[in-house]
PDB file of C-alpha atoms in Angstrom:
ATOM      1  CA  VAL K   1       3.546   9.138 -19.275  1.00 95.00           C
ATOM      2  CA  SER K   2       6.666  11.250 -19.805  1.00 97.00           C
ATOM      3  CA  ALA K   3       7.867  14.797 -19.547  1.00 97.00           C
ATOM      4  CA  ARG K   4      11.008  16.866 -19.484  1.00 97.00           C
ATOM      5  CA  VAL K   5      11.337  18.729 -16.192  1.00 97.00           C
ATOM      6  CA  PRO K   6      13.642  21.747 -16.146  1.00 96.00           C
ATOM      7  CA  VAL K   7      15.499  20.681 -13.046  1.00 97.00           C
ATOM      8  CA  ALA K   8      18.787  18.751 -12.758  1.00 97.00           C
ATOM      9  CA  GLN K   9      18.383  15.005 -12.052  1.00 97.00           C
ATOM     10  CA  GLU K  10      19.859  14.931  -8.479  1.00 97.00           C
ATOM     11  CA  ALA K  11      17.981  18.015  -7.352  1.00 97.00           C
ATOM     12  CA  LEU K  12      14.745  16.726  -8.803  1.00 98.00           C
ATOM     13  CA  PHE K  13      15.086  13.332  -7.125  1.00 98.00           C
ATOM     14  CA  ALA K  14      15.883  14.932  -3.770  1.00 97.00           C
ATOM     15  CA  TRP K  15      12.741  17.194  -4.123  1.00 98.00           C
ATOM     16  CA  PHE K  16      10.510  14.352  -5.364  1.00 97.00           C
ATOM     17  CA  ILE K  17      11.079  11.707  -2.646  1.00 97.00           C
ATOM     18  CA  PRO K  18       9.618  13.687   0.230  1.00 96.00           C
ATOM     19  CA  VAL K  19       7.080  15.736  -1.628  1.00 96.00           C
ATOM     20  CA  GLU K  20       3.478  15.391  -0.185  1.00 97.00           C
ATOM     21  CA  LEU K  21       1.235  13.417  -2.583  1.00 97.00           C
ATOM     22  CA  GLN K  22      -1.687  15.720  -2.064  1.00 97.00           C
ATOM     23  CA  ARG K  23       0.329  18.493  -3.673  1.00 97.00           C
ATOM     24  CA  ILE K  24       0.920  16.533  -6.968  1.00 97.00           C
ATOM     25  CA  LEU K  25      -1.987  14.078  -7.343  1.00 97.00           C
ATOM     26  CA  LEU K  26      -4.925  16.495  -7.767  1.00 96.00           C
ATOM     27  CA  GLY K  27      -7.526  14.056  -9.298  1.00 94.00           C
ATOM     28  CA  TYR K  28      -8.846  13.735 -12.823  1.00 95.00           C
ATOM     29  CA  GLY K  29     -12.382  12.946 -13.925  1.00 93.00           C
ATOM     30  CA  PRO K  30     -13.656  10.004 -11.818  1.00 92.00           C
ATOM     31  CA  ILE K  31     -10.261   9.556 -10.170  1.00 94.00           C
ATOM     32  CA  PRO K  32     -10.229  11.272  -6.779  1.00 95.00           C
ATOM     33  CA  ALA K  33      -7.328  13.486  -5.615  1.00 97.00           C
ATOM     34  CA  VAL K  34      -5.054  12.413  -2.774  1.00 98.00           C
ATOM     35  CA  ALA K  35      -6.216  14.042   0.529  1.00 98.00           C
ATOM     36  CA  SER K  36      -3.448  12.963   2.876  1.00 98.00           C
ATOM     37  CA  THR K  37      -1.026  10.197   3.941  1.00 98.00           C
ATOM     38  CA  SER K  38      -0.499   8.744   7.394  1.00 97.00           C
ATOM     39  CA  ASP K  39       1.052   5.877   9.386  1.00 97.00           C
ATOM     40  CA  GLN K  40       4.330   5.958   7.499  1.00 97.00           C
ATOM     41  CA  THR K  41       6.717   3.263   8.834  1.00 97.00           C
ATOM     42  CA  GLY K  42      10.044   4.573   7.665  1.00 96.00           C
ATOM     43  CA  PRO K  43      11.990   6.951   5.332  1.00 97.00           C
ATOM     44  CA  TRP K  44      10.450   7.103   1.915  1.00 97.00           C
ATOM     45  CA  ASP K  45      13.718   6.270   0.144  1.00 96.00           C
ATOM     46  CA  HIS K  46      13.927   2.926   2.023  1.00 97.00           C
ATOM     47  CA  VAL K  47      12.553  -0.248   0.412  1.00 98.00           C
ATOM     48  CA  GLY K  48       9.802  -1.712   2.575  1.00 98.00           C
ATOM     49  CA  SER K  49       8.534   1.596   4.046  1.00 98.00           C
ATOM     50  CA  ARG K  50       4.741   1.754   4.010  1.00 98.00           C
ATOM     51  CA  ARG K  51       2.014   4.335   4.532  1.00 98.00           C
ATOM     52  CA  MET K  52      -1.742   4.790   4.228  1.00 98.00           C
ATOM     53  CA  VAL K  53      -3.052   7.028   1.436  1.00 98.00           C
ATOM     54  CA  ARG K  54      -6.395   8.665   1.899  1.00 98.00           C
ATOM     55  CA  LEU K  55      -8.309   9.949  -1.150  1.00 97.00           C
ATOM     56  CA  ALA K  56     -10.806  12.804  -1.452  1.00 97.00           C
ATOM     57  CA  ASP K  57     -13.772  10.376  -1.807  1.00 96.00           C
ATOM     58  CA  GLY K  58     -12.943   8.858   1.557  1.00 96.00           C
ATOM     59  CA  SER K  59     -11.372   5.638   0.279  1.00 97.00           C
ATOM     60  CA  THR K  60      -7.862   4.471   1.263  1.00 98.00           C
ATOM     61  CA  ALA K  61      -5.003   2.306  -0.013  1.00 98.00           C
ATOM     62  CA  ARG K  62      -1.740   1.057   1.361  1.00 98.00           C
ATOM     63  CA  GLU K  63       1.413   2.171  -0.427  1.00 98.00           C
ATOM     64  CA  GLU K  64       4.880   0.547  -0.122  1.00 98.00           C
ATOM     65  CA  VAL K  65       8.297   1.406  -1.507  1.00 98.00           C
ATOM     66  CA  THR K  66       9.520  -1.500  -3.661  1.00 98.00           C
ATOM     67  CA  GLU K  67      12.733   0.024  -5.151  1.00 98.00           C
ATOM     68  CA  CYS K  68      14.695   3.169  -4.754  1.00 98.00           C
ATOM     69  CA  VAL K  69      17.927   3.747  -6.671  1.00 97.00           C
ATOM     70  CA  GLY K  70      18.724   7.450  -6.424  1.00 95.00           C
ATOM     71  CA  PRO K  71      18.699   9.629  -8.437  1.00 97.00           C
ATOM     72  CA  GLN K  72      17.275   7.617 -11.235  1.00 97.00           C
ATOM     73  CA  LEU K  73      14.621   5.079 -10.090  1.00 98.00           C
ATOM     74  CA  PHE K  74      11.712   4.920  -7.657  1.00 98.00           C
ATOM     75  CA  GLY K  75       9.151   2.097  -7.477  1.00 98.00           C
ATOM     76  CA  HIS K  76       6.095   1.534  -5.322  1.00 98.00           C
ATOM     77  CA  ARG K  77       3.196  -0.910  -4.869  1.00 98.00           C
ATOM     78  CA  VAL K  78      -0.412  -0.098  -3.883  1.00 98.00           C
ATOM     79  CA  THR K  79      -2.634  -2.682  -2.125  1.00 98.00           C
ATOM     80  CA  GLU K  80      -5.522  -2.872   0.345  1.00 97.00           C
ATOM     81  CA  PHE K  81      -7.920  -0.705  -1.697  1.00 96.00           C
ATOM     82  CA  SER K  82     -11.020   0.235   0.234  1.00 96.00           C
ATOM     83  CA  GLY K  83     -12.893   1.831  -2.762  1.00 90.00           C
ATOM     84  CA  PRO K  84     -14.707   0.196  -5.740  1.00 91.00           C
ATOM     85  CA  VAL K  85     -11.389  -0.684  -7.351  1.00 92.00           C
ATOM     86  CA  ARG K  86     -11.025  -3.457  -4.741  1.00 94.00           C
ATOM     87  CA  PHE K  87     -13.529  -5.509  -6.646  1.00 95.00           C
ATOM     88  CA  LEU K  88     -11.403  -5.305  -9.801  1.00 95.00           C
ATOM     89  CA  ALA K  89      -7.734  -5.136  -8.827  1.00 96.00           C
ATOM     90  CA  ARG K  90      -5.525  -7.044  -6.319  1.00 96.00           C
ATOM     91  CA  GLU K  91      -2.711  -4.429  -6.482  1.00 97.00           C
ATOM     92  CA  ALA K  92      -1.014  -1.826  -8.693  1.00 97.00           C
ATOM     93  CA  ARG K  93       2.674  -1.094  -9.401  1.00 97.00           C
ATOM     94  CA  GLY K  94       4.273   2.164 -10.317  1.00 97.00           C
ATOM     95  CA  ARG K  95       7.796   3.250 -11.363  1.00 98.00           C
ATOM     96  CA  TRP K  96       9.354   6.610 -11.787  1.00 98.00           C
ATOM     97  CA  HIS K  97      12.488   6.785 -14.103  1.00 98.00           C
ATOM     98  CA  LEU K  98      14.595   9.936 -14.071  1.00 98.00           C
ATOM     99  CA  GLU K  99      17.200  10.396 -16.854  1.00 98.00           C
ATOM    100  CA  PRO K 100      19.458  13.408 -17.180  1.00 97.00           C
ATOM    101  CA  ALA K 101      18.731  15.651 -20.170  1.00 97.00           C
ATOM    102  CA  GLY K 102      21.574  18.062 -19.940  1.00 93.00           C
ATOM    103  CA  PRO K 103      22.956  19.873 -16.760  1.00 93.00           C
ATOM    104  CA  HIS K 104      19.571  21.501 -15.918  1.00 95.00           C
ATOM    105  CA  ALA K 105      16.834  19.137 -17.088  1.00 97.00           C
ATOM    106  CA  THR K 106      15.557  15.576 -16.519  1.00 98.00           C
ATOM    107  CA  ASP K 107      13.439  13.347 -18.626  1.00 98.00           C
ATOM    108  CA  VAL K 108      10.864  11.751 -16.287  1.00 98.00           C
ATOM    109  CA  THR K 109       8.822   8.634 -17.155  1.00 98.00           C
ATOM    110  CA  TRP K 110       6.019   7.375 -14.849  1.00 97.00           C
ATOM    111  CA  THR K 111       4.642   3.937 -15.607  1.00 97.00           C
ATOM    112  CA  TYR K 112       1.775   2.162 -13.765  1.00 95.00           C
ATOM    113  CA  SER K 113      -0.051  -1.166 -14.133  1.00 94.00           C
ATOM    114  CA  PHE K 114      -2.911  -2.867 -12.368  1.00 95.00           C
ATOM    115  CA  VAL K 115      -3.102  -6.549 -11.443  1.00 96.00           C
ATOM    116  CA  ALA K 116      -6.733  -7.547 -12.134  1.00 96.00           C
ATOM    117  CA  ARG K 117      -8.579 -10.101 -10.051  1.00 95.00           C
ATOM    118  CA  SER K 118      -9.908 -12.001 -13.054  1.00 95.00           C
ATOM    119  CA  THR K 119     -10.158 -11.731 -16.884  1.00 95.00           C
ATOM    120  CA  PRO K 120     -13.567 -10.081 -16.749  1.00 95.00           C
ATOM    121  CA  ALA K 121     -12.212  -7.540 -14.220  1.00 95.00           C
ATOM    122  CA  ALA K 122      -9.320  -6.832 -16.580  1.00 94.00           C
ATOM    123  CA  PHE K 123     -11.807  -5.999 -19.405  1.00 94.00           C
ATOM    124  CA  ALA K 124     -13.870  -3.872 -17.077  1.00 93.00           C
ATOM    125  CA  MET K 125     -10.842  -1.855 -15.955  1.00 93.00           C
ATOM    126  CA  ALA K 126      -9.357  -1.324 -19.464  1.00 93.00           C
ATOM    127  CA  PRO K 127     -11.375   1.848 -20.352  1.00 91.00           C
ATOM    128  CA  MET K 128     -10.612   3.487 -16.974  1.00 89.00           C
ATOM    129  CA  VAL K 129      -6.867   2.640 -17.277  1.00 89.00           C
ATOM    130  CA  ARG K 130      -6.615   4.001 -20.816  1.00 87.00           C
ATOM    131  CA  LEU K 131      -8.655   7.173 -20.298  1.00 89.00           C
ATOM    132  CA  ALA K 132      -9.154   8.357 -16.733  1.00 94.00           C
ATOM    133  CA  TRP K 133      -6.083   6.992 -15.083  1.00 94.00           C
ATOM    134  CA  ARG K 134      -3.767   8.070 -17.802  1.00 94.00           C
ATOM    135  CA  GLY K 135      -5.161  11.614 -17.547  1.00 95.00           C
ATOM    136  CA  PHE K 136      -4.663  11.496 -13.785  1.00 96.00           C
ATOM    137  CA  MET K 137      -1.029  10.564 -14.389  1.00 96.00           C
ATOM    138  CA  HIS K 138      -0.458  13.367 -16.924  1.00 96.00           C
ATOM    139  CA  ARG K 139      -1.924  15.889 -14.597  1.00 97.00           C
ATOM    140  CA  GLY K 140       0.321  14.629 -11.810  1.00 97.00           C
ATOM    141  CA  LEU K 141       3.442  14.794 -13.897  1.00 97.00           C
ATOM    142  CA  GLU K 142       2.593  18.339 -14.952  1.00 97.00           C
ATOM    143  CA  GLU K 143       2.312  19.316 -11.240  1.00 97.00           C
ATOM    144  CA  VAL K 144       5.671  17.707 -10.558  1.00 97.00           C
ATOM    145  CA  SER K 145       7.250  19.756 -13.302  1.00 97.00           C
ATOM    146  CA  ARG K 146       5.592  22.999 -12.246  1.00 96.00           C
ATOM    147  CA  LEU K 147       6.365  22.713  -8.501  1.00 97.00           C
ATOM    148  CA  ALA K 148       9.911  21.279  -8.940  1.00 97.00           C
ATOM    149  CA  SER K 149      10.775  24.035 -11.337  1.00 96.00           C
ATOM    150  CA  ALA K 150       9.802  26.614  -8.761  1.00 96.00           C
ATOM    151  CA  GLU K 151      11.155  24.861  -5.649  1.00 96.00           C
ATOM    152  CA  ALA K 152      14.117  22.698  -6.656  1.00 91.00           C
ATOM    153  CA  GLY K 153      16.208  25.177  -8.601  1.00 71.00           C
ATOM    154  CA  GLY K 154      15.157  25.130 -12.244  1.00 55.00           C
ATOM    155  CA  PRO K 155      17.055  26.950 -14.987  1.00 52.00           C
ATOM    156  CA  ALA K 156      14.749  29.949 -14.960  1.00 43.00           C
ATOM    157  CA  ARG K 157      15.896  30.708 -11.388  1.00 46.00           C
ATOM    158  CA  LEU K 158      19.486  30.234 -12.437  1.00 40.00           C
ATOM    159  CA  SER K 159      19.074  32.642 -15.360  1.00 38.00           C
ATOM    160  CA  LYS K 160      17.679  35.334 -13.169  1.00 40.00           C
ATOM    161  CA  SER K 161      20.731  34.993 -10.916  1.00 34.00           C
ATOM    162  CA  ARG K 162      23.105  35.371 -13.839  1.00 37.00           C
ATOM    163  CA  GLU K 163      21.241  38.432 -15.063  1.00 40.00           C
ATOM    164  CA  GLY K 164      21.586  40.051 -11.617  1.00 41.00           C
ATOM    165  CA  ALA K 165      25.015  41.751 -11.146  1.00 36.00           C
ATOM    166  CA  GLY K 166      26.842  38.995 -12.898  1.00 43.00           C
ATOM    167  CA  ALA K 167      26.951  36.892  -9.779  1.00 41.00           C
ATOM    168  CA  ALA K 168      27.378  33.123  -9.942  1.00 42.00           C
ATOM    169  CA  PRO K 169      24.154  31.111  -9.615  1.00 41.00           C
ATOM    170  CA  PRO K 170      23.308  30.042  -6.060  1.00 43.00           C
ATOM    171  CA  PRO K 171      23.701  26.323  -5.179  1.00 44.00           C
ATOM    172  CA  VAL K 172      20.643  24.119  -5.592  1.00 41.00           C
ATOM    173  CA  ARG K 173      18.923  23.662  -2.263  1.00 44.00           C
ATOM    174  CA  PRO K 174      16.075  21.183  -2.755  1.00 43.00           C
ATOM    175  CA  ARG K 175      13.056  21.837  -0.577  1.00 45.00           C
ATOM    176  CA  VAL K 176      12.368  19.142   1.936  1.00 43.00           C
ATOM    177  CA  PRO K 177       8.749  19.250   3.209  1.00 45.00           C
ATOM    178  CA  GLY K 178       7.795  17.801   6.451  1.00 48.00           C
ATOM    179  CA  THR K 179       5.888  14.788   5.171  1.00 43.00           C
ATOM    180  CA  PRO K 180       7.615  12.505   2.669  1.00 44.00           C
ATOM    181  CA  ASN K 181       5.909  11.123  -0.402  1.00 44.00           C
ATOM    182  CA  PRO K 182       6.155   9.733  -3.983  1.00 39.00           C
ATOM    183  CA  PRO K 183       3.631   8.289  -6.489  1.00 37.00           C
ATOM    184  CA  THR K 184      -0.113   7.582  -6.122  1.00 35.00           C
ATOM    185  CA  ALA K 185      -2.749   5.882  -3.977  1.00 34.00           C
ATOM    186  CA  SER K 186      -5.469   4.575  -6.074  1.00 37.00           C
ATOM    187  CA  ALA K 187      -4.750   1.743  -8.301  1.00 36.00           C
ATOM    188  CA  SER K 188      -4.398   1.973 -12.018  1.00 36.00           C
ATOM    189  CA  GLY K 189      -2.073   2.728 -14.745  1.00 40.00           C
ATOM    190  CA  SER K 190      -0.086   2.470 -17.827  1.00 39.00           C
ATOM    191  CA  ALA K 191       2.566  -0.112 -18.378  1.00 36.00           C
ATOM    192  CA  PRO K 192       6.204   0.723 -18.765  1.00 35.00           C
ATOM    193  CA  ALA K 193       7.339   2.111 -22.111  1.00 37.00           C
ATOM    194  CA  ARG K 194      10.747   0.616 -21.946  1.00 39.00           C
ATOM    195  CA  SER K 195      10.633  -1.911 -19.103  1.00 38.00           C
ATOM    196  CA  PRO K 196       7.967  -4.680 -18.804  1.00 43.00           C
ATOM    197  CA  PRO K 197       5.204  -4.141 -16.241  1.00 44.00           C
ATOM    198  CA  TYR K 198       5.013  -6.128 -13.101  1.00 40.00           C
ATOM    199  CA  ARG K 199       2.823  -9.279 -13.762  1.00 44.00           C
ATOM    200  CA  PRO K 200       2.121 -11.560 -10.781  1.00 42.00           C
ATOM    201  CA  ALA K 201       0.199 -14.826 -11.489  1.00 43.00           C
ATOM    202  CA  THR K 202      -3.062 -12.977 -12.064  1.00 43.00           C
ATOM    203  CA  HIS K 203      -4.424 -10.917 -14.869  1.00 43.00           C
ATOM    204  CA  PRO K 204      -2.539  -7.623 -15.269  1.00 46.00           C
ATOM    205  CA  VAL K 205      -4.065  -4.692 -17.118  1.00 43.00           C
ATOM    206  CA  PRO K 206      -1.153  -2.741 -18.562  1.00 45.00           C
ATOM    207  CA  THR K 207      -1.409   0.427 -20.547  1.00 43.00           C
ATOM    208  CA  ARG K 208       1.545   1.497 -22.603  1.00 41.00           C
ATOM    209  CA  SER K 209       2.650   5.123 -21.999  1.00 42.00           C
ATOM    210  CA  ALA K 210       4.088   7.438 -24.610  1.00 40.00           C
ATOM    211  CA  PRO K 211       7.910   7.418 -24.958  1.00 41.00           C
ATOM    212  CA  PRO K 212       9.759  10.313 -23.413  1.00 42.00           C
ATOM    213  CA  ALA K 213      10.125  13.444 -25.457  1.00 39.00           C
TER     214      ALA K 213
END
């Protein structure tokens, strides 16, 4: 899934890395919202850092940072599912790509793919991945855009500054919440629009997301 966020690339990345998952992953249809995260082992911009993600239905999953190249790329892996998805998927992989779209905007593409336990499991997951999980991702990206625009110095805030006594716009000061966080905690997804999905020696269930606007 893709969206243009009205925040400069560096400011958006600085805001996104520590944002709490429960603020942006609100649930969609049968996909539960993220309730909290805990047991984080290191800074969330360090490859290898891990944490436990708890969902609103009481299930959990383990999330790990697999790549972080600021301010343009963040990747993560989700494993150890405790909910029903554990019978279908071994793990899931997500990537966030941030590309500048002018001085005050960023094109964000979030891709996600599951690694199924078997061919029958792949077929069983396909409808959920195409419909429910993709809707979950769209809603999450909408929340990222809404919150980052308000908290990370979007152009609307800069315009108001300029309208005010002709003063220069204030410097961007990304908000840094107390608990770090990036993408999601269940397992599902859509496969990369421009880069191939992660495919271990199992049966991946990719879903192609729409190209960025």
